CSV table of C-alpha atoms in Angstrom, one decimal:
chain,number,residue,atom,x,y,z
A,495,ILE,CA,-5.8,-6.2,11.2
A,496,HIS,CA,-8.9,-6.5,10.0
A,497,GLY,CA,-9.2,-9.5,7.1
A,498,GLY,CA,-5.4,-10.7,7.6
A,499,SER,CA,-4.7,-8.3,5.3
A,500,GLY,CA,-2.2,-4.9,6.1
A,501,PHE,CA,0.7,-3.9,6.3
A,502,HIS,CA,3.0,-4.5,10.0
A,503,ARG,CA,4.1,-2.2,11.8
A,504,SER,CA,7.3,-2.0,13.0
A,505,GLU,CA,9.7,0.2,15.6
A,506,THR,CA,12.0,1.8,12.4
A,507,SER,CA,9.7,5.3,11.0
A,508,ILE,CA,8.2,4.7,7.8
A,509,GLU,CA,9.9,7.2,6.0
A,510,HIS,CA,13.1,6.6,7.6
A,511,GLN,CA,12.5,2.9,6.2
A,512,HIS,CA,11.9,4.6,3.1
A,513,SER,CA,14.6,7.0,2.2
A,514,GLU,CA,16.9,4.7,2.9
A,515,ARG,CA,15.7,2.6,0.8
A,516,GLU,CA,15.5,5.6,-2.1
A,517,MET,CA,19.2,6.6,-1.4
A,518,SER,CA,20.7,3.4,-2.6
A,519,ASP,CA,18.3,3.2,-6.1
A,520,CYS,CA,19.9,5.8,-7.4
A,521,LYS,CA,20.3,3.6,-10.6
A,522,LEU,CA,17.6,2.4,-11.1
A,523,SER,CA,15.4,4.4,-13.8
A,524,PRO,CA,12.5,7.4,-12.1
A,525,ALA,CA,9.9,4.8,-12.6
A,526,SER,CA,11.5,2.0,-10.9
A,527,ARG,CA,12.3,4.4,-7.4
A,528,LEU,CA,9.2,5.3,-7.4
A,529,CYS,CA,7.6,2.0,-7.1
A,530,LYS,CA,10.2,1.1,-4.9
A,531,SER,CA,10.2,4.3,-2.9
A,532,CYS,CA,6.2,3.4,-2.5
A,533,GLY,CA,4.9,-0.1,-2.5
A,534,MET,CA,1.6,0.8,-1.5
A,535,CYS,CA,0.4,-1.5,-3.5
A,536,CYS,CA,2.1,-4.4,-2.0
A,537,ASP,CA,2.4,-4.1,1.2
A,538,GLY,CA,-1.2,-4.0,1.5
A,539,THR,CA,-2.1,-0.4,1.7
A,540,LEU,CA,-3.8,0.4,-1.9
A,541,PHE,CA,-6.1,-3.3,-1.6
A,542,ARG,CA,-6.5,-6.2,0.5
A,543,VAL,CA,-5.5,-8.4,-2.8
A,544,ALA,CA,-3.9,-9.1,-6.5
A,545,ASN,CA,-5.5,-10.7,-9.2
A,546,ILE,CA,-3.5,-13.2,-11.3
A,547,LYS,CA,-3.8,-15.0,-14.3
A,548,GLU,CA,-3.7,-18.0,-14.5
A,549,LYS,CA,0.2,-18.7,-15.7
A,550,ASP,CA,1.1,-17.0,-12.7
A,551,LEU,CA,0.4,-20.3,-10.4
A,552,PRO,CA,4.1,-21.6,-10.5
A,553,LEU,CA,5.7,-18.4,-9.8
A,554,VAL,CA,2.6,-17.7,-6.8
A,555,GLY,CA,3.5,-21.1,-5.5
A,556,LYS,CA,6.7,-20.4,-5.3
A,557,HIS,CA,6.6,-17.0,-3.6
A,558,GLY,CA,4.8,-18.2,-1.1
A,559,MET,CA,1.6,-16.1,-2.1
A,560,GLU,CA,-1.4,-17.5,-0.5
A,561,VAL,CA,-3.6,-17.9,-3.4
A,562,VAL,CA,-7.3,-16.8,-3.3
A,563,ARG,CA,-10.6,-17.3,-6.2
A,564,SER,CA,-13.4,-14.6,-5.3
A,565,ASP,CA,-16.3,-12.9,-8.1
A,566,GLY,CA,-16.7,-15.7,-10.0
A,567,GLU,CA,-13.6,-17.9,-9.6
A,568,LYS,CA,-11.7,-14.9,-10.4
A,569,LEU,CA,-7.7,-15.7,-9.4
A,570,GLN,CA,-6.0,-13.4,-6.3
A,571,PHE,CA,-3.2,-13.5,-3.5
A,572,ARG,CA,-3.7,-12.1,-1.3
A,573,LEU,CA,-2.0,-8.6,0.4
A,574,PRO,CA,0.8,-8.2,2.0
A,575,CYS,CA,2.6,-9.9,-0.3
A,576,PRO,CA,5.5,-12.1,1.4
A,577,GLN,CA,8.1,-10.9,-0.9
A,578,PHE,CA,6.9,-7.1,0.5
A,579,LYS,CA,9.7,-7.0,3.1
A,580,LYS,CA,10.0,-2.6,3.1
A,581,CYS,CA,10.6,-3.0,-0.7
A,582,CYS,CA,10.2,-5.8,-2.9
A,583,THR,CA,12.5,-8.9,-2.8
A,584,VAL,CA,11.8,-10.3,-6.2
A,585,TYR,CA,11.3,-7.2,-7.7
A,586,ASP,CA,14.0,-7.7,-11.0
A,587,LYS,CA,13.6,-11.0,-11.1
A,588,PRO,CA,10.2,-13.1,-12.2
A,589,LYS,CA,6.8,-12.3,-10.9
A,590,PRO,CA,3.5,-12.5,-11.2
A,591,SER,CA,2.1,-10.3,-14.2
A,592,ILE,CA,-0.1,-7.7,-12.4
A,593,CYS,CA,3.3,-6.8,-10.3
A,594,GLY,CA,4.8,-5.5,-13.4
A,595,GLU,CA,1.9,-4.1,-15.2
A,596,TYR,CA,-0.4,-2.8,-12.2
A,597,THR,CA,0.7,1.3,-11.9
A,598,CYS,CA,-1.1,4.0,-9.9
A,599,THR,CA,-2.6,7.5,-10.7
A,600,LEU,CA,1.3,8.3,-8.9
A,601,LEU,CA,2.9,6.2,-11.7
A,602,ASN,CA,1.5,7.3,-14.6
A,603,SER,CA,1.9,10.9,-13.9
A,604,LEU,CA,5.4,10.6,-13.0
A,605,ASP,CA,5.9,8.5,-16.5
A,606,LYS,CA,4.7,12.1,-18.5
A,607,ASP,CA,6.8,14.1,-17.0
A,608,ILE,CA,10.4,13.2,-15.1
A,609,SER,CA,10.8,15.6,-13.6
A,610,LEU,CA,8.4,15.2,-11.1
A,611,LEU,CA,10.2,12.3,-9.4
A,612,ASP,CA,10.9,14.4,-6.1
A,613,ASP,CA,6.9,15.6,-5.8
A,614,ALA,CA,6.0,11.9,-6.1
A,615,VAL,CA,8.7,10.8,-3.5
A,616,GLN,CA,7.5,13.6,-1.6
A,617,THR,CA,4.1,12.0,-2.2
A,618,VAL,CA,3.7,9.1,-0.9
A,619,ARG,CA,6.2,10.7,2.0
A,620,LYS,CA,2.9,12.2,2.8
A,621,ALA,CA,1.4,9.0,3.1
A,622,ARG,CA,3.5,6.7,5.0
A,623,LEU,CA,2.5,9.8,7.4
A,624,LEU,CA,-1.7,9.6,6.9
A,625,GLN,CA,-1.1,6.1,7.2
A,626,GLU,CA,0.6,6.5,11.0
A,627,ALA,CA,-2.0,9.0,11.8
A,628,VAL,CA,-4.6,6.3,11.2
A,629,TYR,CA,-2.8,4.0,13.3
A,630,LYS,CA,-2.2,6.1,16.2
A,631,ALA,CA,-6.5,7.5,16.5
A,632,TYR,CA,-7.0,3.7,15.3
A,633,PRO,CA,-9.9,3.4,18.3
A,634,ASP,CA,-8.6,-0.1,18.6
A,635,ALA,CA,-5.1,-0.3,18.7
A,636,GLU,CA,-4.7,-3.7,18.4
A,637,THR,CA,-7.0,-4.5,15.2
A,638,SER,CA,-5.2,-1.2,14.0
A,639,PRO,CA,-6.3,-1.2,10.0
A,640,ILE,CA,-4.1,-0.3,7.5
A,641,SER,CA,-5.1,-0.4,4.0
A,642,PHE,CA,-7.9,1.9,2.3
A,643,PRO,CA,-10.4,0.0,1.9
A,644,GLU,CA,-9.8,-1.4,5.8
A,645,VAL,CA,-9.7,2.8,6.7
A,646,ALA,CA,-12.4,3.6,4.7
A,647,ALA,CA,-14.7,1.0,6.0
A,648,ARG,CA,-14.0,1.7,9.8
A,649,ALA,CA,-14.5,5.3,9.1
A,650,GLY,CA,-18.0,4.3,7.1
A,651,ALA,CA,-19.5,2.5,10.4
A,652,LEU,CA,-18.0,5.5,12.5
A,653,SER,CA,-19.9,7.8,11.1
A,654,ALA,CA,-22.3,6.7,10.9
A,655,ASP,CA,-24.0,6.3,14.2
A,656,SER,CA,-23.7,10.8,15.9
A,657,GLY,CA,-22.5,8.7,19.3
A,658,LEU,CA,-19.1,7.1,17.6
A,659,ARG,CA,-18.7,9.6,15.6
A,660,LYS,CA,-17.8,12.3,18.2
A,661,ASP,CA,-15.7,9.6,20.3
A,662,ASN,CA,-13.8,8.8,17.6
A,663,ALA,CA,-13.6,12.1,16.2
A,664,GLN,CA,-9.6,12.0,16.2
A,665,PHE,CA,-9.5,8.7,14.4
A,666,LEU,CA,-12.5,10.2,12.2
A,667,MET,CA,-9.9,12.9,10.8
A,668,ALA,CA,-7.4,10.8,10.4
A,669,ALA,CA,-8.9,8.6,8.2
A,670,ALA,CA,-10.7,11.1,6.3
A,671,ALA,CA,-6.9,13.0,5.0
A,672,PHE,CA,-5.2,9.4,4.4
A,673,ILE,CA,-8.5,8.3,2.1
A,674,ALA,CA,-8.8,11.3,0.2
A,675,HIS,CA,-5.1,11.6,-0.4
A,676,LEU,CA,-5.0,8.1,-1.3
A,677,GLN,CA,-8.0,8.6,-4.4
A,678,LYS,CA,-5.8,11.5,-5.1
A,679,ASN,CA,-2.4,10.3,-5.9
A,680,PHE,CA,-2.8,6.4,-6.0
A,681,TYR,CA,-6.8,5.7,-7.5
A,682,LYS,CA,-7.5,5.4,-10.9
């Protein structure tokens, strides 16, 4: 994984992992069910780091999150979050502010119309399937990227060279579909 970020594949399919979790979360609010069935903001798919506040430092340390400073000393912790193990293990416990404050486009649309939960869960499933297609098509399986920034950077580099573009057409098509889906449904 490039830059030490990204979600690591397991032997169990991503769709299976998430569908089991969805069944056990039926008593949660629709927004919480969506967040727990997704986790892409926690597992390194959407971002490489999460911004934190000074007041969050004790919780960040307690949860084993790696603090980094970047862009003018901005406090952040590296993703994937060590508390994300197919699902957030501190979802209902004290956690850094960003964990409860961040909302993606998909969650914002759900907040406006609760009846869209099934559609939103299907959007997450599609993202995971597109993510798997990127895994399978990636030219170097040992360093398979999973975060959006890594996929976009790799696709951009390969697209710039006509020889590499032809040799990596399957990856580039999978990456384009994954990137478009994330941009449309998850980024603000």
